[in-house]
GROMACS .gro file of C-alpha atoms in nm:
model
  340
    1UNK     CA    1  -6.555  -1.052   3.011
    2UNK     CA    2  -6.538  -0.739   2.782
    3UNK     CA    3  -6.821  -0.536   2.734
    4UNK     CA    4  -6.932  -0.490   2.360
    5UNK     CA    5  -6.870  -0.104   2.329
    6UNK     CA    6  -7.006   0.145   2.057
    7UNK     CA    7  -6.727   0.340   1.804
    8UNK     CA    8  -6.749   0.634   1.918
    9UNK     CA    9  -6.930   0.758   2.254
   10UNK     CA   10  -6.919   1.109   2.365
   11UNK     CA   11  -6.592   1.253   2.530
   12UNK     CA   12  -6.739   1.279   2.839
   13UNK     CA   13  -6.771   0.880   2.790
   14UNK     CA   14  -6.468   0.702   2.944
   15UNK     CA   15  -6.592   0.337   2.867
   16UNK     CA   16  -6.444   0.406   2.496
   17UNK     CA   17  -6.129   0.219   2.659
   18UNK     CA   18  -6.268  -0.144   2.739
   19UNK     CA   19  -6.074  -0.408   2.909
   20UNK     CA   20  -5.890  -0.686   2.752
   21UNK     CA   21  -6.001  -1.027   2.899
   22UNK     CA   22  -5.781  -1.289   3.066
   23UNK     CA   23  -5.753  -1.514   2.824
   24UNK     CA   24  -5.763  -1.541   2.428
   25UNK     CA   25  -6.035  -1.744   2.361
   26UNK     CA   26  -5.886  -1.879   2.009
   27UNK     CA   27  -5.636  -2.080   2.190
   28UNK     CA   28  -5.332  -1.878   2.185
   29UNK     CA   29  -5.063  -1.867   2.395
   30UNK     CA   30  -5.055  -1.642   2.675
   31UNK     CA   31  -4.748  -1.675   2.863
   32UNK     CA   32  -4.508  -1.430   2.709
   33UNK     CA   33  -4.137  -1.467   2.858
   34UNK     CA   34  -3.865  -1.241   2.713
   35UNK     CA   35  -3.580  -1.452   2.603
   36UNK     CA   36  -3.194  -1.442   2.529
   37UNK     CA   37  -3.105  -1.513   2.144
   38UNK     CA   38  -2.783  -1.675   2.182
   39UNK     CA   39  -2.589  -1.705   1.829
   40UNK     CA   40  -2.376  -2.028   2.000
   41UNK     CA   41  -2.435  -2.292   2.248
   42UNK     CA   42  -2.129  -2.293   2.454
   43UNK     CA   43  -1.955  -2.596   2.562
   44UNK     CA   44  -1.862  -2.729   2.952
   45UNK     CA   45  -1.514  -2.598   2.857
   46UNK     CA   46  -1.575  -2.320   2.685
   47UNK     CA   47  -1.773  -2.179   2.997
   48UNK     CA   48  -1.510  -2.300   3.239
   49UNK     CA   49  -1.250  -2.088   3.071
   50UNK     CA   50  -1.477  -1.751   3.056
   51UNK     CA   51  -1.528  -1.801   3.427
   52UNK     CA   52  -1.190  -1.788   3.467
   53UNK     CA   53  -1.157  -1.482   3.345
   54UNK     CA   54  -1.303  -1.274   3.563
   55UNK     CA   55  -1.234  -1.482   3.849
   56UNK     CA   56  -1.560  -1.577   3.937
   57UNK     CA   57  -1.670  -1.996   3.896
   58UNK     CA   58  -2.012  -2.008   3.867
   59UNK     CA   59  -2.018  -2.382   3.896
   60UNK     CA   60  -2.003  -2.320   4.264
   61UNK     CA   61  -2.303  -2.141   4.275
   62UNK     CA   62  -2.651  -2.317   4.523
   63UNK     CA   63  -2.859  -2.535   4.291
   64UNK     CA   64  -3.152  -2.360   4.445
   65UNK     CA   65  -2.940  -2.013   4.236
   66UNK     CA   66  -2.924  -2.236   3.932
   67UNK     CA   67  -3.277  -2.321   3.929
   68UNK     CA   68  -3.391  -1.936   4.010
   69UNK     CA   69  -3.189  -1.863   3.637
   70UNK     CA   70  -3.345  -2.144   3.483
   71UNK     CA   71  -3.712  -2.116   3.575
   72UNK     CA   72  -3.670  -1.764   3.311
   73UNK     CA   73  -3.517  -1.944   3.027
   74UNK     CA   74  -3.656  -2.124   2.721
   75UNK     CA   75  -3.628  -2.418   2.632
   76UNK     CA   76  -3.344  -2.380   2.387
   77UNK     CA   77  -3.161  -2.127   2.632
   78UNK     CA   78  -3.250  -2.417   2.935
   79UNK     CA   79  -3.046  -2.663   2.724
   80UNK     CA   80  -2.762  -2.458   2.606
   81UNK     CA   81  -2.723  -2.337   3.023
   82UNK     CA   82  -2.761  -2.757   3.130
   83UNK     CA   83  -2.377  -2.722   2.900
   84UNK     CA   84  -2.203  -2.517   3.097
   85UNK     CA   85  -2.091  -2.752   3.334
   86UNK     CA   86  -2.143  -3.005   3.515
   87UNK     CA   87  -2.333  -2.879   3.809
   88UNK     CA   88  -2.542  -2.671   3.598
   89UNK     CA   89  -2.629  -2.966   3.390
   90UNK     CA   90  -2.752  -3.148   3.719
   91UNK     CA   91  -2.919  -2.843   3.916
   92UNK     CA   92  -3.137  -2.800   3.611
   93UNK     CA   93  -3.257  -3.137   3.508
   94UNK     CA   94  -3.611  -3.096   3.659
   95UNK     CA   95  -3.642  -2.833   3.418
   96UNK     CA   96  -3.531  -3.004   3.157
   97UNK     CA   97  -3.777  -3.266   3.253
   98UNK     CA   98  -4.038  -3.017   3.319
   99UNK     CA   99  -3.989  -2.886   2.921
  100UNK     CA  100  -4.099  -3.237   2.800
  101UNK     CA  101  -4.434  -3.195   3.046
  102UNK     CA  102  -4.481  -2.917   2.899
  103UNK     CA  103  -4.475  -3.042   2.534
  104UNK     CA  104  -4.687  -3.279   2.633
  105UNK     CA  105  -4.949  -3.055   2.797
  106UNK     CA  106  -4.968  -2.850   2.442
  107UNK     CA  107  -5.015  -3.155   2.235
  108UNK     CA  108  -5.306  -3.260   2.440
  109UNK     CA  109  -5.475  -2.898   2.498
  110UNK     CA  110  -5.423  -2.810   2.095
  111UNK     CA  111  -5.453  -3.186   2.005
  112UNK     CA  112  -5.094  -3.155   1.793
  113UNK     CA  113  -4.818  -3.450   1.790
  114UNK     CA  114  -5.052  -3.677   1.661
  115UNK     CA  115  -5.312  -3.682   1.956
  116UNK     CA  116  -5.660  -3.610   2.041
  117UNK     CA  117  -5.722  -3.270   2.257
  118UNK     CA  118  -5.773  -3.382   2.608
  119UNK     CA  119  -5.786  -3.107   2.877
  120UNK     CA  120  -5.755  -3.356   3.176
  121UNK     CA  121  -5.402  -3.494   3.033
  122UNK     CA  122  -5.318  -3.170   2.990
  123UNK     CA  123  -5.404  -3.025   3.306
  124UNK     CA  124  -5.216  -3.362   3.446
  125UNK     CA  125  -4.877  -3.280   3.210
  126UNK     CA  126  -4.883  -2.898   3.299
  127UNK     CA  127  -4.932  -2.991   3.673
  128UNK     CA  128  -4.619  -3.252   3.654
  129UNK     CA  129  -4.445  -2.970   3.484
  130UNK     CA  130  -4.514  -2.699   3.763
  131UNK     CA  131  -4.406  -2.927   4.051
  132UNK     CA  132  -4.080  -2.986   3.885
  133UNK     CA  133  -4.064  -2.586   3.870
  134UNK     CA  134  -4.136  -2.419   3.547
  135UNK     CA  135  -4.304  -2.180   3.555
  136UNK     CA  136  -4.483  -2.113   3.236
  137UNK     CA  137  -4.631  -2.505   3.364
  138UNK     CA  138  -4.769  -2.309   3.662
  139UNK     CA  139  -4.921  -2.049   3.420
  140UNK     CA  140  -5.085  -2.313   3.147
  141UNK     CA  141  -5.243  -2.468   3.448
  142UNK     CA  142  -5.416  -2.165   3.591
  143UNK     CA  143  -5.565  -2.119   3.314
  144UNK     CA  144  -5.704  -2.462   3.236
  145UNK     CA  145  -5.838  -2.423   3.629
  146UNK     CA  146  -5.944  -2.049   3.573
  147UNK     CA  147  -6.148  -2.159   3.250
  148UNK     CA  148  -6.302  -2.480   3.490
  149UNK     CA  149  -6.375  -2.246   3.775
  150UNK     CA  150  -6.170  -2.294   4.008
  151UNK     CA  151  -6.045  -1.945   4.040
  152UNK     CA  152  -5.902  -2.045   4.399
  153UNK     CA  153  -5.625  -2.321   4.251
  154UNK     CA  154  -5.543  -2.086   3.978
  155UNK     CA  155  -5.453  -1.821   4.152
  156UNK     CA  156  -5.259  -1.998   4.400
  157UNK     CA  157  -5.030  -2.115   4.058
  158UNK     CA  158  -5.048  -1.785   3.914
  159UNK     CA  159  -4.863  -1.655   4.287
  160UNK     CA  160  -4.620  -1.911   4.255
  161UNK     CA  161  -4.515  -1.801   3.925
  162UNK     CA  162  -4.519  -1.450   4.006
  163UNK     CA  163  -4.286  -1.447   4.284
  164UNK     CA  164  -4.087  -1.710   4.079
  165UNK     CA  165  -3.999  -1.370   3.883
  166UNK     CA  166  -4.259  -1.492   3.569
  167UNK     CA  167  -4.398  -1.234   3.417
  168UNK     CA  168  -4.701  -1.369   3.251
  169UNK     CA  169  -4.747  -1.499   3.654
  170UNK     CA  170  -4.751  -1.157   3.767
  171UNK     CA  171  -4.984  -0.992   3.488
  172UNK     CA  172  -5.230  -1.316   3.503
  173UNK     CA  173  -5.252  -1.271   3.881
  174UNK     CA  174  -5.330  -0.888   3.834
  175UNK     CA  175  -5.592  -0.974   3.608
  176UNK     CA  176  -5.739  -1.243   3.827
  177UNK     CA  177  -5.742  -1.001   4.158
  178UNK     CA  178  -5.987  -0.780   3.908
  179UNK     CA  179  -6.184  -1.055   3.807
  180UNK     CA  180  -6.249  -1.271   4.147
  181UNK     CA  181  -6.536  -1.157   4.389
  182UNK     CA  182  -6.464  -1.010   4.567
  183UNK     CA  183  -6.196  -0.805   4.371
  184UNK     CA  184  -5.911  -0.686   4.459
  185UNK     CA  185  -5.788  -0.376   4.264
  186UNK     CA  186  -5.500  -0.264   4.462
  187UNK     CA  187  -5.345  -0.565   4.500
  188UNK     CA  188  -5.406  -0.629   4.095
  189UNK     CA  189  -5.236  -0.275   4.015
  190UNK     CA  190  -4.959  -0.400   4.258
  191UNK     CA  191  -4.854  -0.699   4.016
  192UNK     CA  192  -4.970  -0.519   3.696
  193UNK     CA  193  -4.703  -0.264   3.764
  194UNK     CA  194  -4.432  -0.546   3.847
  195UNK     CA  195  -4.500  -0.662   3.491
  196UNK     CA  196  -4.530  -0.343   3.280
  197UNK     CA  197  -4.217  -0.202   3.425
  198UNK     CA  198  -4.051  -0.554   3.302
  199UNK     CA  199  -4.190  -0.444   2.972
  200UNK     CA  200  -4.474  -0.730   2.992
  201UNK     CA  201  -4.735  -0.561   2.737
  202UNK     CA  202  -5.055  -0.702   2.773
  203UNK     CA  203  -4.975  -0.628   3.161
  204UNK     CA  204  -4.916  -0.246   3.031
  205UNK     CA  205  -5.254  -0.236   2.847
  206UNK     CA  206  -5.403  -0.389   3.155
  207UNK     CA  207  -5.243  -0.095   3.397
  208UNK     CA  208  -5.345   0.152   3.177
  209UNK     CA  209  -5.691   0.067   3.199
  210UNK     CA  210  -5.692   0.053   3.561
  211UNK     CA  211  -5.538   0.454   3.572
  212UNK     CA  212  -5.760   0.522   3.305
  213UNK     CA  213  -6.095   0.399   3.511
  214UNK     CA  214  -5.948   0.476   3.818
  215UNK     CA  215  -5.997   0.133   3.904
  216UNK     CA  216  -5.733   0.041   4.243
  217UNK     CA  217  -5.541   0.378   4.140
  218UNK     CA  218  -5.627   0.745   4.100
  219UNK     CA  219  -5.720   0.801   3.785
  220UNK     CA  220  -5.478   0.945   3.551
  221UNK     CA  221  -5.552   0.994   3.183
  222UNK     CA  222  -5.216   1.146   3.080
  223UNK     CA  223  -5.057   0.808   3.271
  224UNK     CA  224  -5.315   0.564   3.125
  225UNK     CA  225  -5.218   0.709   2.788
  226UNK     CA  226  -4.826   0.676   2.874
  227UNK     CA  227  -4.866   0.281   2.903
  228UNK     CA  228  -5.119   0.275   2.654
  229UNK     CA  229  -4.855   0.403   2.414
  230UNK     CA  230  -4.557   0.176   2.561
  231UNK     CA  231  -4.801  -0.141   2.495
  232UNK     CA  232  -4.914  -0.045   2.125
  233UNK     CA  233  -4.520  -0.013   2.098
  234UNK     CA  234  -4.416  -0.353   2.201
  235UNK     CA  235  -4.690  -0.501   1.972
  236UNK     CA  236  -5.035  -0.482   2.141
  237UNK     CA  237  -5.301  -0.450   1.937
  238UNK     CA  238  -5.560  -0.323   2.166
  239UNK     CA  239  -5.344  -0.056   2.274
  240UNK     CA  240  -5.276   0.056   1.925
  241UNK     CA  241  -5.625   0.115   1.903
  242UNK     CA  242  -5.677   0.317   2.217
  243UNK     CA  243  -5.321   0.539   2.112
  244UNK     CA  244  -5.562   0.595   1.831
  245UNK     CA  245  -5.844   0.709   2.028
  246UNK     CA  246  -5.612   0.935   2.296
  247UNK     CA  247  -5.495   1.096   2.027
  248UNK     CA  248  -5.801   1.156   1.831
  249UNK     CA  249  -5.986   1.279   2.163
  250UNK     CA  250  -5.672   1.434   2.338
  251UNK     CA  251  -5.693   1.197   2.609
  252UNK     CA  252  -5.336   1.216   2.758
  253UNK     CA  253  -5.158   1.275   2.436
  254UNK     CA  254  -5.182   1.617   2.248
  255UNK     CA  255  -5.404   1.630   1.965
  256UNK     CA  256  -5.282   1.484   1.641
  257UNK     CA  257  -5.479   1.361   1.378
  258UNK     CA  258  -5.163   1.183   1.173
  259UNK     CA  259  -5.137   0.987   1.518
  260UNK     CA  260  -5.469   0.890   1.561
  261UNK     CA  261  -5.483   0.758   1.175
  262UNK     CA  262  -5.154   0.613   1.156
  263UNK     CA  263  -5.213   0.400   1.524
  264UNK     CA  264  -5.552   0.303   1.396
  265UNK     CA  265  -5.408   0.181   1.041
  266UNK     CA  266  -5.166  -0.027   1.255
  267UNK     CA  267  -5.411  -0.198   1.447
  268UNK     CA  268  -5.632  -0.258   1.139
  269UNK     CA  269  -5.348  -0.444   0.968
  270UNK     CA  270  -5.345  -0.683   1.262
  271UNK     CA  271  -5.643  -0.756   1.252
  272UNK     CA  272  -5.862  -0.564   1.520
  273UNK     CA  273  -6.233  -0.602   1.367
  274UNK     CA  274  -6.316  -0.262   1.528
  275UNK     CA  275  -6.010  -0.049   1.383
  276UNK     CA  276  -6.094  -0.211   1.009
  277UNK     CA  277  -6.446  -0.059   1.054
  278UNK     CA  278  -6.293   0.293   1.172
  279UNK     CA  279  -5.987   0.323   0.906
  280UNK     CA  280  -6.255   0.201   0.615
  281UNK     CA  281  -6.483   0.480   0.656
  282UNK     CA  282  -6.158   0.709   0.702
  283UNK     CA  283  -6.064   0.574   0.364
  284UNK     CA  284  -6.416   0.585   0.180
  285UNK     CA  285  -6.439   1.000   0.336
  286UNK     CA  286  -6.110   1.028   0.118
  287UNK     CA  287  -6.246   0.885  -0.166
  288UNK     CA  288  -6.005   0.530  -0.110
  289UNK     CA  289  -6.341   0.310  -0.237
  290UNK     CA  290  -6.129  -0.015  -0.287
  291UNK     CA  291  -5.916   0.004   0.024
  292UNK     CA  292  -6.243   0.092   0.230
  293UNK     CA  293  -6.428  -0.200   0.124
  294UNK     CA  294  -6.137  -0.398   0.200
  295UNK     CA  295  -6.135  -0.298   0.557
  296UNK     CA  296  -6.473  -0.288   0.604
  297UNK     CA  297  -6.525  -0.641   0.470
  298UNK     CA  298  -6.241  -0.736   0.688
  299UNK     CA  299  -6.439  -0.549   0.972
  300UNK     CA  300  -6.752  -0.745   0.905
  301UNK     CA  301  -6.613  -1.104   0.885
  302UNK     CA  302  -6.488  -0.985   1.200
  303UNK     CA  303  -6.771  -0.956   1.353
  304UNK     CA  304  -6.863  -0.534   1.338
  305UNK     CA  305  -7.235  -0.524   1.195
  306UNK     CA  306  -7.221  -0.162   1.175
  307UNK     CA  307  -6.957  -0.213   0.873
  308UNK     CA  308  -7.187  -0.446   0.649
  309UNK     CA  309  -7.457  -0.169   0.542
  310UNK     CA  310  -7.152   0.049   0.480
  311UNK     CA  311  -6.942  -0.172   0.269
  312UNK     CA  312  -7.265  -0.242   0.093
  313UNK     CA  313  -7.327   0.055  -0.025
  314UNK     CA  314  -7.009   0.163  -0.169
  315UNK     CA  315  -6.991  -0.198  -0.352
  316UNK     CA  316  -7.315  -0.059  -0.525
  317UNK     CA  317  -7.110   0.221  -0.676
  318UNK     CA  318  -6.813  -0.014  -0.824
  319UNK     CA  319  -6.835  -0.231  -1.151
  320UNK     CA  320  -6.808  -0.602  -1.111
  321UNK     CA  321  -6.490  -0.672  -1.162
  322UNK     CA  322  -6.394  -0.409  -0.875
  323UNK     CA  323  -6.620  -0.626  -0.677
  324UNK     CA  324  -6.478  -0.932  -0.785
  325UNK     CA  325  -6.117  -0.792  -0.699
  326UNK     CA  326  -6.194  -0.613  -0.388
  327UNK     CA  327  -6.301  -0.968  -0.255
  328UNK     CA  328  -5.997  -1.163  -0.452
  329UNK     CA  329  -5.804  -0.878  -0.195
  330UNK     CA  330  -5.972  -0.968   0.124
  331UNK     CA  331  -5.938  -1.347   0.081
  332UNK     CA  332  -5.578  -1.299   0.056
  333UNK     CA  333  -5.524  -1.063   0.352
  334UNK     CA  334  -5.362  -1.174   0.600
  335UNK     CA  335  -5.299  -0.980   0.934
  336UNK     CA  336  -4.921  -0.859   1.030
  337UNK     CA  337  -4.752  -0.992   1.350
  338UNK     CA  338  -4.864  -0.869   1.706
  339UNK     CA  339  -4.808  -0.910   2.079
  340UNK     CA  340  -5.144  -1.017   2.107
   0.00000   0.00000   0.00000
């Protein structure tokens, strides 16, 4: 679990960086496949003829092959591939049957569709799903057995999936070699790397942690800032706030005080509680009242106590209808798309 850190400890302080923990506790996904956009779903025919082309007739190729390809796709990529031909059509029907498991197993873990949450029929759809080899089925169960405690089972799945080429597999299983006693760093660095070079971003925020504690790796503070700055690029919230923080402190990146203000503003506006505390009292030192209170009102719903007395005491020096606006403001913020 992640440690409840202060704003801003001394340099000589490396816990400014805490860890990210395994799972988002607000339900949300955490399986994050990269996937093909396809702009057309191409026909049996139209894929014979293509393979003619360049001589090569992929129909022909071992189901177990097919099934490698498939275990990567979505589910609208899975069902555009089952049209190519015939044999792909066949070779990938346990997939297509694991898909429906795993529609199932969301409906009864977010209780959607019509149905009451139930964790045991979702466990039981997920599990039906992984047999039949999909792997983000092998990854939704882990996790219902990680959050149940049995850390054994779900990191048996989480292998599976990992050498199945699944990339929320391999980061999940790097986090769970960190978190199981007793850990196992090296081996978690091992599979965090196979990720993050795959461009897997919560896996990159998760490596960079480990080079920046020196935690199953040497520590490195110019390489911990490296993936730091590759996660907050793909998206990553937390890592946009650490950029921040390198930056600000010259950990690993060069001094720059536009950086440090322009990665904190971007993890503000997606909603990290701790980054609205920090870019509200940047805002309120320039004089921004309004947009401070905003932040720090945003900071305090989100759970930073620090940010209450603050915001309270520059709402003291604005009429009431700033009040009344600032608030109108805050009720209709909503945070921008993220990674995380």
């Amino acid at each position: 679990m992640e440690k409840k850190q202060t704003t801003w400890p001394g340099r000589s302080d490396g816990r400014r960086f805490t860890a990210f923990p395994l799972w988002n506790t607000k339900g949300k996904k955490h399986h994050e496949l990269h996937q093909t956009k396809h702009s057309n779903r191409m026909s049996g025919r139209r894929a014979s003829s293509s393979s003619s082309t360049d001589g090569r007739d992929f129909s022909a190729l071992p189901y177990e092959l097919i099934m490698i390809i498939g275990v990567s796709l979505s589910h609208p990529n899975l069902r555009a591939a089952s049209l190519a031909c015939k044999s792909w059509y066949k070779a990938l029907r346990p997939l297509r049957q694991a898909m429906l498991y795993m529609r199932w197993g969301k409906r009864f873990k977010h209780g959607r569709g019509g149905v009451q949450p139930n964790m045991d029929k979702a466990l039981d759809a997920f599990l039906k799903g992984a047999a039949l080899g999909s792997t983000m089925a092998m990854v939704d169960a882990g996790l219902i057995y990680w959050e149940r405690g049995l850390k054994d089972k779900a990191v048996a799945l989480y292998q599976k999936a990992a050498d199945l080429g699944d990339l929320a597999g391999k980061c999940n299983l790097g986090i769970s070699y960190l978190q199981v006693e007793p850990p196992n760093p090296k081996e978690a660095v091992k599979w965090l790397y196979h990720a993050s070079n795959e461009g897997h971003t919560r896996a990159q925020y998760q490596l960079a942690l480990c080079l920046h504690h020196g935690r199953g790796v040497d520590c490195n503070i110019k390489e911990a800032a490296r993936w730091y700055l590759k996660a907050a690029e793909g998206g990553y919230v937390r890592a946009m706030y650490n950029v921040s923080l390198c930056y600000k402190f010259e950990e690993g990146l060069a001094h720059s005080h536009h950086q440090a203000r322009k990665w904190m503003k971007r993890a503000a506006d997606r909603g990290h509680s701790k980054a609205q505390y920090e870019h509200g009292l940047a805002l309120f030192s320039e004089g921004e009242k309004i947009k401070a209170v905003v932040y720090l009102e945003l900071a305090t719903r989100g759970g930073e106590s620090a940010s209450a007395h603050v915001k309270d005491v520059i709402l003291q020096q604005l009429s009431e209808t700033s009040r009344d606006d600032v608030m109108l403001l805050v009720d209709q913020w909503r945070a921008l798309p993220s990674s995380s």
